[in-house]
């Protein structure tokens, strides 16, 4: 039996959690439907619904009814939960990955004039 540390699953890890992916999708489009988030994040709608509930319960976003749909707003000043990043706002990460909060399009990638990613675009910490 394979576990998370052996076999093919070992090669499929990612940097971002599902909660981060859902929050990024909402930052890109505050009026996005749960089914669209699920499709873009490769999750089930039920999982996305639970994640949105977690994010709302913990104060990362608010949900308001807009006709038959929900509209989401990310809480200004929301901070990372892990002690390693405690005190840092999530807005910087969301802006980098999703563009300005509430924008409906993703920002252009860090590419040079030739369309090739510019390795100098991100400073190493």
N, CA and C atoms as an extended XYZ file, in Angstrom:
375
Properties=species:S:1:pos:R:3:atomname:S:1:resname:S:1:resid:I:1 pbc="F F F"
N         0.842       -1.186        0.000 N   UNK     1
C         0.000        0.000        0.000 CA  UNK     1
C         0.887        1.249        0.000 C   UNK     1
N         0.554        2.189       -0.845 N   UNK     2
C         1.330        3.423       -0.925 CA  UNK     2
C         0.773        4.451        0.042 C   UNK     2
N         1.662        5.236        0.624 N   UNK     3
C         1.194        6.349        1.442 CA  UNK     3
C         1.718        7.638        0.847 C   UNK     3
N         1.512        8.737        1.549 N   UNK     4
C         1.878       10.040        0.988 CA  UNK     4
C         3.382       10.220        0.808 C   UNK     4
N         4.191        9.351        1.392 N   UNK     5
C         5.642        9.504        1.312 CA  UNK     5
C         6.295        8.502        0.362 C   UNK     5
N         5.503        7.644       -0.259 N   UNK     6
C         6.076        6.653       -1.166 CA  UNK     6
C         5.305        6.643       -2.469 C   UNK     6
N         5.887        6.018       -3.456 N   UNK     7
C         5.186        5.803       -4.714 CA  UNK     7
C         4.906        7.070       -5.489 C   UNK     7
N         3.941        6.969       -6.396 N   UNK     8
C         3.654        8.053       -7.325 CA  UNK     8
C         3.095        9.302       -6.647 C   UNK     8
N         2.426        9.169       -5.527 N   UNK     9
C         1.869       10.349       -4.851 CA  UNK     9
C         2.964       11.297       -4.384 C   UNK     9
N         4.134       10.777       -4.125 N   UNK    10
C         5.254       11.594       -3.639 CA  UNK    10
C         5.605       12.680       -4.645 C   UNK    10
N         5.389       12.449       -5.918 N   UNK    11
C         5.740       13.405       -6.959 CA  UNK    11
C         4.628       14.397       -7.272 C   UNK    11
N         3.520       14.359       -6.557 N   UNK    12
C         2.380       15.214       -6.881 CA  UNK    12
C         2.051       16.226       -5.791 C   UNK    12
N         3.011       16.591       -4.971 N   UNK    13
C         2.748       17.571       -3.930 CA  UNK    13
C         2.730       18.966       -4.540 C   UNK    13
N         2.097       19.893       -3.860 N   UNK    14
C         2.025       21.275       -4.329 CA  UNK    14
C         2.312       22.217       -3.168 C   UNK    14
N         2.647       23.459       -3.484 N   UNK    15
C         2.947       24.438       -2.452 CA  UNK    15
C         1.706       24.982       -1.766 C   UNK    15
N         0.616       25.122       -2.476 N   UNK    16
C        -0.572       25.767       -1.918 CA  UNK    16
C        -1.587       24.740       -1.441 C   UNK    16
N        -2.256       25.062       -0.357 N   UNK    17
C        -3.320       24.205        0.156 CA  UNK    17
C        -4.595       24.438       -0.649 C   UNK    17
N        -5.561       23.570       -0.470 N   UNK    18
C        -6.855       23.762       -1.129 CA  UNK    18
C        -7.527       25.037       -0.628 C   UNK    18
N        -7.353       25.366        0.656 N   UNK    19
C        -7.925       26.601        1.183 CA  UNK    19
C        -7.327       27.807        0.459 C   UNK    19
N        -6.030       27.781        0.222 N   UNK    20
C        -5.383       28.894       -0.494 CA  UNK    20
C        -5.896       28.979       -1.923 C   UNK    20
N        -6.032       27.851       -2.593 N   UNK    21
C        -6.524       27.859       -3.975 CA  UNK    21
C        -7.935       28.425       -4.066 C   UNK    21
N        -8.790       28.040       -3.132 N   UNK    22
C       -10.167       28.547       -3.129 CA  UNK    22
C       -10.164       30.053       -2.869 C   UNK    22
N        -9.369       30.502       -1.925 N   UNK    23
C        -9.300       31.928       -1.625 CA  UNK    23
C        -8.761       32.717       -2.818 C   UNK    23
N        -7.796       32.175       -3.520 N   UNK    24
C        -7.259       32.828       -4.720 CA  UNK    24
C        -8.332       32.922       -5.801 C   UNK    24
N        -9.095       31.854       -5.996 N   UNK    25
C       -10.174       31.878       -7.000 CA  UNK    25
C       -11.195       32.958       -6.657 C   UNK    25
N       -11.509       33.099       -5.385 N   UNK    26
C       -12.461       34.126       -4.955 CA  UNK    26
C       -11.860       35.514       -5.126 C   UNK    26
N       -10.571       35.648       -4.836 N   UNK    27
C        -9.910       36.950       -5.019 CA  UNK    27
C        -9.938       37.362       -6.490 C   UNK    27
N        -9.817       36.400       -7.389 N   UNK    28
C        -9.852       36.698       -8.827 CA  UNK    28
C       -11.241       37.091       -9.293 C   UNK    28
N       -12.263       36.470       -8.701 N   UNK    29
C       -13.646       36.732       -9.122 CA  UNK    29
C       -14.575       36.605       -7.916 C   UNK    29
N       -14.885       37.703       -7.244 N   UNK    30
C       -15.725       37.651       -6.044 CA  UNK    30
C       -17.142       37.122       -6.286 C   UNK    30
N       -17.575       37.050       -7.524 N   UNK    31
C       -18.904       36.529       -7.827 CA  UNK    31
C       -18.869       35.104       -8.366 C   UNK    31
N       -17.751       34.434       -8.252 N   UNK    32
C       -17.585       33.089       -8.812 CA  UNK    32
C       -18.523       32.089       -8.127 C   UNK    32
N       -19.000       31.124       -8.891 N   UNK    33
C       -19.861       30.079       -8.344 CA  UNK    33
C       -19.006       28.966       -7.756 C   UNK    33
N       -19.531       28.282       -6.753 N   UNK    34
C       -18.797       27.186       -6.125 CA  UNK    34
C       -18.423       26.116       -7.138 C   UNK    34
N       -19.306       25.836       -8.088 N   UNK    35
C       -18.990       24.798       -9.076 CA  UNK    35
C       -17.824       25.219       -9.968 C   UNK    35
N       -17.700       26.522      -10.215 N   UNK    36
C       -16.570       26.997      -11.019 CA  UNK    36
C       -15.265       26.943      -10.225 C   UNK    36
N       -15.351       27.235       -8.931 N   UNK    37
C       -14.172       27.088       -8.073 CA  UNK    37
C       -13.757       25.623       -8.044 C   UNK    37
N       -14.727       24.750       -7.856 N   UNK    38
C       -14.440       23.311       -7.799 CA  UNK    38
C       -13.747       22.845       -9.073 C   UNK    38
N       -14.243       23.284      -10.212 N   UNK    39
C       -13.644       22.864      -11.484 CA  UNK    39
C       -12.222       23.394      -11.632 C   UNK    39
N       -12.003       24.655      -11.274 N   UNK    40
C       -10.670       25.228      -11.455 CA  UNK    40
C        -9.663       24.690      -10.445 C   UNK    40
N       -10.132       24.269       -9.278 N   UNK    41
C        -9.232       23.759       -8.235 CA  UNK    41
C        -9.163       22.237       -8.209 C   UNK    41
N        -9.922       21.592       -9.102 N   UNK    42
C        -9.972       20.130       -9.165 CA  UNK    42
C       -10.421       19.537       -7.826 C   UNK    42
N       -11.513       20.109       -7.296 N   UNK    43
C       -12.113       19.660       -6.050 CA  UNK    43
C       -13.589       19.394       -6.278 C   UNK    43
N       -14.233       18.743       -5.321 N   UNK    44
C       -15.678       18.563       -5.413 CA  UNK    44
C       -16.363       19.826       -4.912 C   UNK    44
N       -17.597       20.032       -5.336 N   UNK    45
C       -18.355       21.184       -4.852 CA  UNK    45
C       -18.545       21.126       -3.340 C   UNK    45
N       -18.736       19.935       -2.827 N   UNK    46
C       -18.924       19.771       -1.385 CA  UNK    46
C       -17.668       20.196       -0.622 C   UNK    46
N       -16.501       19.845       -1.149 N   UNK    47
C       -15.240       20.247       -0.525 CA  UNK    47
C       -15.087       21.757       -0.568 C   UNK    47
N       -15.397       22.359       -1.701 N   UNK    48
C       -15.294       23.816       -1.834 CA  UNK    48
C       -16.256       24.490       -0.877 C   UNK    48
N       -17.462       23.967       -0.754 N   UNK    49
C       -18.436       24.549        0.167 CA  UNK    49
C       -17.909       24.508        1.604 C   UNK    49
N       -17.292       23.402        1.997 N   UNK    50
C       -16.727       23.282        3.341 CA  UNK    50
C       -15.571       24.263        3.536 C   UNK    50
N       -14.737       24.425        2.519 N   UNK    51
C       -13.612       25.352        2.605 CA  UNK    51
C       -14.114       26.789        2.720 C   UNK    51
N       -15.107       27.155        1.919 N   UNK    52
C       -15.666       28.512        1.990 CA  UNK    52
C       -16.260       28.749        3.382 C   UNK    52
N       -16.910       27.755        3.932 N   UNK    53
C       -17.457       27.873        5.290 CA  UNK    53
C       -16.324       28.079        6.298 C   UNK    53
N       -15.246       27.311        6.171 N   UNK    54
C       -14.078       27.495        7.048 CA  UNK    54
C       -13.551       28.918        6.949 C   UNK    54
N       -13.361       29.393        5.719 N   UNK    55
C       -12.803       30.727        5.505 CA  UNK    55
C       -13.720       31.815        6.063 C   UNK    55
N       -15.019       31.610        5.907 N   UNK    56
C       -15.977       32.583        6.433 CA  UNK    56
C       -16.010       32.545        7.966 C   UNK    56
N       -16.036       31.358        8.525 N   UNK    57
C       -16.073       31.193        9.983 CA  UNK    57
C       -14.851       31.823       10.646 C   UNK    57
N       -13.702       31.690       10.016 N   UNK    58
C       -12.460       32.212       10.593 CA  UNK    58
C       -12.170       33.650       10.193 C   UNK    58
N       -13.118       34.299        9.518 N   UNK    59
C       -13.010       35.727        9.250 CA  UNK    59
C       -12.189       36.120        8.037 C   UNK    59
N       -11.899       35.181        7.149 N   UNK    60
C       -11.120       35.509        5.951 CA  UNK    60
C       -11.978       36.095        4.842 C   UNK    60
N       -13.253       35.785        4.848 N   UNK    61
C       -14.147       36.348        3.832 CA  UNK    61
C       -15.552       36.444        4.371 C   UNK    61
N       -16.337       37.268        3.688 N   UNK    62
C       -17.762       37.368        3.993 CA  UNK    62
C       -18.532       37.021        2.730 C   UNK    62
N       -19.715       36.496        2.943 N   UNK    63
C       -20.566       36.075        1.837 CA  UNK    63
C       -21.870       36.837        1.930 C   UNK    63
N       -22.266       37.461        0.821 N   UNK    64
C       -23.560       38.151        0.782 CA  UNK    64
C       -24.339       37.635       -0.417 C   UNK    64
N       -25.624       37.680       -0.288 N   UNK    65
C       -26.508       37.232       -1.360 CA  UNK    65
C       -26.651       38.341       -2.380 C   UNK    65
N       -26.523       38.014       -3.660 N   UNK    66
C       -26.684       38.966       -4.759 CA  UNK    66
C       -27.634       38.315       -5.758 C   UNK    66
N       -28.938       38.515       -5.535 N   UNK    67
C       -29.927       37.813       -6.351 CA  UNK    67
C       -29.913       36.337       -6.000 C   UNK    67
N       -29.690       35.494       -6.997 N   UNK    68
C       -29.640       34.055       -6.765 CA  UNK    68
C       -28.229       33.559       -6.490 C   UNK    68
N       -27.271       34.457       -6.504 N   UNK    69
C       -25.873       34.054       -6.350 CA  UNK    69
C       -25.259       34.674       -5.101 C   UNK    69
N       -24.116       34.156       -4.735 N   UNK    70
C       -23.358       34.718       -3.620 CA  UNK    70
C       -22.269       35.627       -4.161 C   UNK    70
N       -21.935       36.600       -3.392 N   UNK    71
C       -20.800       37.477       -3.697 CA  UNK    71
C       -19.912       37.453       -2.463 C   UNK    71
N       -18.619       37.333       -2.692 N   UNK    72
C       -17.668       37.190       -1.602 CA  UNK    72
C       -16.794       38.427       -1.498 C   UNK    72
N       -16.382       38.739       -0.281 N   UNK    73
C       -15.441       39.833       -0.032 CA  UNK    73
C       -14.378       39.306        0.918 C   UNK    73
N       -13.137       39.477        0.541 N   UNK    74
C       -12.034       39.039        1.386 CA  UNK    74
C       -11.804       40.098        2.457 C   UNK    74
N       -11.644       39.647        3.676 N   UNK    75
C       -11.481       40.553        4.810 CA  UNK    75
C       -10.164       41.303        4.701 C   UNK    75
N       -10.241       42.635        4.731 N   UNK    76
C        -8.987       43.400        4.708 CA  UNK    76
C        -8.213       43.141        5.999 C   UNK    76
N        -6.921       42.981        5.860 N   UNK    77
C        -6.086       42.764        7.033 CA  UNK    77
C        -6.038       41.334        7.530 C   UNK    77
N        -6.691       40.404        6.829 N   UNK    78
C        -6.653       39.000        7.254 CA  UNK    78
C        -5.206       38.519        7.260 C   UNK    78
N        -4.859       37.757        8.263 N   UNK    79
C        -3.474       37.325        8.444 CA  UNK    79
C        -3.341       35.808        8.332 C   UNK    79
N        -2.139       35.364        8.006 N   UNK    80
C        -1.862       33.932        7.938 CA  UNK    80
C        -2.061       33.302        9.308 C   UNK    80
N        -2.430       32.040        9.314 N   UNK    81
C        -2.710       31.336       10.561 CA  UNK    81
C        -1.480       30.658       11.155 C   UNK    81
N        -0.572       30.193       10.333 N   UNK    82
C         0.567       29.427       10.830 CA  UNK    82
C         1.538       30.331       11.589 C   UNK    82
N         2.087       29.859       12.706 N   UNK    83
C         3.013       30.692       13.490 CA  UNK    83
C         4.228       31.194       12.692 C   UNK    83
N         4.655       30.451       11.683 N   UNK    84
C         5.817       30.878       10.903 CA  UNK    84
C         5.539       32.159       10.121 C   UNK    84
N         4.273       32.397        9.768 N   UNK    85
C         3.900       33.604        9.026 CA  UNK    85
C         3.014       34.525        9.842 C   UNK    85
N         2.860       34.233       11.129 N   UNK    86
C         1.966       35.014       11.980 CA  UNK    86
C         2.308       36.501       11.887 C   UNK    86
N         1.289       37.302       11.823 N   UNK    87
C         1.478       38.742       11.740 CA  UNK    87
C         1.544       39.268       10.325 C   UNK    87
N         1.688       38.396        9.347 N   UNK    88
C         1.739       38.846        7.945 CA  UNK    88
C         0.355       38.744        7.327 C   UNK    88
N        -0.011       39.759        6.561 N   UNK    89
C        -1.313       39.773        5.902 CA  UNK    89
C        -1.301       38.887        4.658 C   UNK    89
N        -2.439       38.268        4.382 N   UNK    90
C        -2.557       37.410        3.201 CA  UNK    90
C        -2.712       38.234        1.921 C   UNK    90
N        -3.000       39.516        2.064 N   UNK    91
C        -3.259       40.362        0.892 CA  UNK    91
C        -2.088       40.359       -0.088 C   UNK    91
N        -0.870       40.348        0.407 N   UNK    92
C         0.293       40.359       -0.475 CA  UNK    92
C         0.352       39.112       -1.342 C   UNK    92
N         0.113       37.953       -0.744 N   UNK    93
C         0.117       36.705       -1.502 CA  UNK    93
C        -1.027       36.691       -2.511 C   UNK    93
N        -2.209       37.110       -2.073 N   UNK    94
C        -3.360       37.118       -2.972 CA  UNK    94
C        -3.152       38.087       -4.126 C   UNK    94
N        -2.572       39.244       -3.853 N   UNK    95
C        -2.317       40.216       -4.911 CA  UNK    95
C        -1.337       39.647       -5.920 C   UNK    95
N        -0.309       38.982       -5.426 N   UNK    96
C         0.681       38.404       -6.330 CA  UNK    96
C         0.060       37.300       -7.197 C   UNK    96
N        -0.724       36.427       -6.578 N   UNK    97
C        -1.266       35.279       -7.305 CA  UNK    97
C        -2.560       35.565       -8.052 C   UNK    97
N        -3.330       36.541       -7.591 N   UNK    98
C        -4.638       36.781       -8.195 CA  UNK    98
C        -4.794       38.175       -8.774 C   UNK    98
N        -3.864       39.065       -8.532 N   UNK    99
C        -4.018       40.448       -8.949 CA  UNK    99
C        -4.636       41.231       -7.809 C   UNK    99
N        -4.886       42.513       -7.996 N   UNK   100
C        -5.490       43.319       -6.928 CA  UNK   100
C        -6.785       42.677       -6.444 C   UNK   100
N        -7.014       42.691       -5.141 N   UNK   101
C        -8.211       42.062       -4.587 CA  UNK   101
C        -9.458       42.605       -5.253 C   UNK   101
N       -10.315       41.686       -5.689 N   UNK   102
C       -11.549       42.067       -6.354 CA  UNK   102
C       -11.407       42.185       -7.860 C   UNK   102
N       -10.193       42.112       -8.393 N   UNK   103
C       -10.011       42.169       -9.844 CA  UNK   103
C       -10.511       40.865      -10.447 C   UNK   103
N       -11.034       40.926      -11.652 N   UNK   104
C       -11.614       39.723      -12.259 CA  UNK   104
C       -10.675       39.033      -13.223 C   UNK   104
N        -9.484       39.560      -13.408 N   UNK   105
C        -8.535       38.889      -14.293 CA  UNK   105
C        -7.233       38.663      -13.560 C   UNK   105
N        -6.529       37.630      -13.946 N   UNK   106
C        -5.246       37.323      -13.340 CA  UNK   106
C        -4.198       38.300      -13.846 C   UNK   106
N        -3.207       38.611      -13.029 N   UNK   107
C        -2.166       39.530      -13.461 CA  UNK   107
C        -1.274       38.866      -14.491 C   UNK   107
N        -0.593       39.662      -15.301 N   UNK   108
C         0.332       39.057      -16.243 CA  UNK   108
C         1.458       38.381      -15.476 C   UNK   108
N         1.985       37.327      -16.056 N   UNK   109
C         3.061       36.596      -15.415 CA  UNK   109
C         4.358       37.378      -15.448 C   UNK   109
N         5.327       36.953      -14.640 N   UNK   110
C         6.618       37.632      -14.625 CA  UNK   110
C         7.442       37.207      -15.833 C   UNK   110
N         7.134       37.781      -16.984 N   UNK   111
C         7.791       37.389      -18.220 CA  UNK   111
C         8.521       38.564      -18.835 C   UNK   111
N         9.559       38.230      -19.541 N   UNK   112
C        10.290       39.240      -20.279 CA  UNK   112
C         9.574       39.563      -21.579 C   UNK   112
N        10.156       40.442      -22.380 N   UNK   113
C         9.553       40.847      -23.650 CA  UNK   113
C         9.411       39.680      -24.617 C   UNK   113
N        10.248       38.649      -24.455 N   UNK   114
C        10.194       37.499      -25.352 CA  UNK   114
C         9.188       36.443      -24.919 C   UNK   114
N         8.465       36.696      -23.811 N   UNK   115
C         7.452       35.749      -23.333 CA  UNK   115
C         8.014       34.662      -22.446 C   UNK   115
N         9.320       34.656      -22.218 N   UNK   116
C         9.959       33.660      -21.373 CA  UNK   116
C         9.950       34.175      -19.939 C   UNK   116
N         9.590       33.318      -18.968 N   UNK   117
C         9.569       33.770      -17.583 CA  UNK   117
C        10.912       34.365      -17.159 C   UNK   117
N        10.852       35.468      -16.448 N   UNK   118
C        12.034       36.157      -15.967 CA  UNK   118
C        12.354       35.638      -14.572 C   UNK   118
N        13.433       34.909      -14.419 N   UNK   119
C        13.795       34.328      -13.133 CA  UNK   119
C        14.127       35.374      -12.094 C   UNK   119
N        14.410       36.579      -12.531 N   UNK   120
C        14.739       37.643      -11.592 CA  UNK   120
C        13.493       38.319      -11.058 C   UNK   120
N        12.303       37.959      -11.533 N   UNK   121
C        11.078       38.647      -11.144 CA  UNK   121
C        10.750       38.440       -9.666 C   UNK   121
N        11.153       37.324       -9.092 N   UNK   122
C        10.878       37.068       -7.693 CA  UNK   122
C        12.181       37.113       -6.909 C   UNK   122
N        12.263       37.990       -5.927 N   UNK   123
C        13.482       38.010       -5.117 CA  UNK   123
C        13.564       36.773       -4.234 C   UNK   123
N        14.728       36.228       -4.083 N   UNK   124
C        14.919       35.098       -3.178 CA  UNK   124
C        15.072       35.634       -1.767 C   UNK   124
N        14.381       35.008       -0.841 N   UNK   125
C        14.454       35.474        0.552 CA  UNK   125
C        15.412       34.614        1.337 C   UNK   125
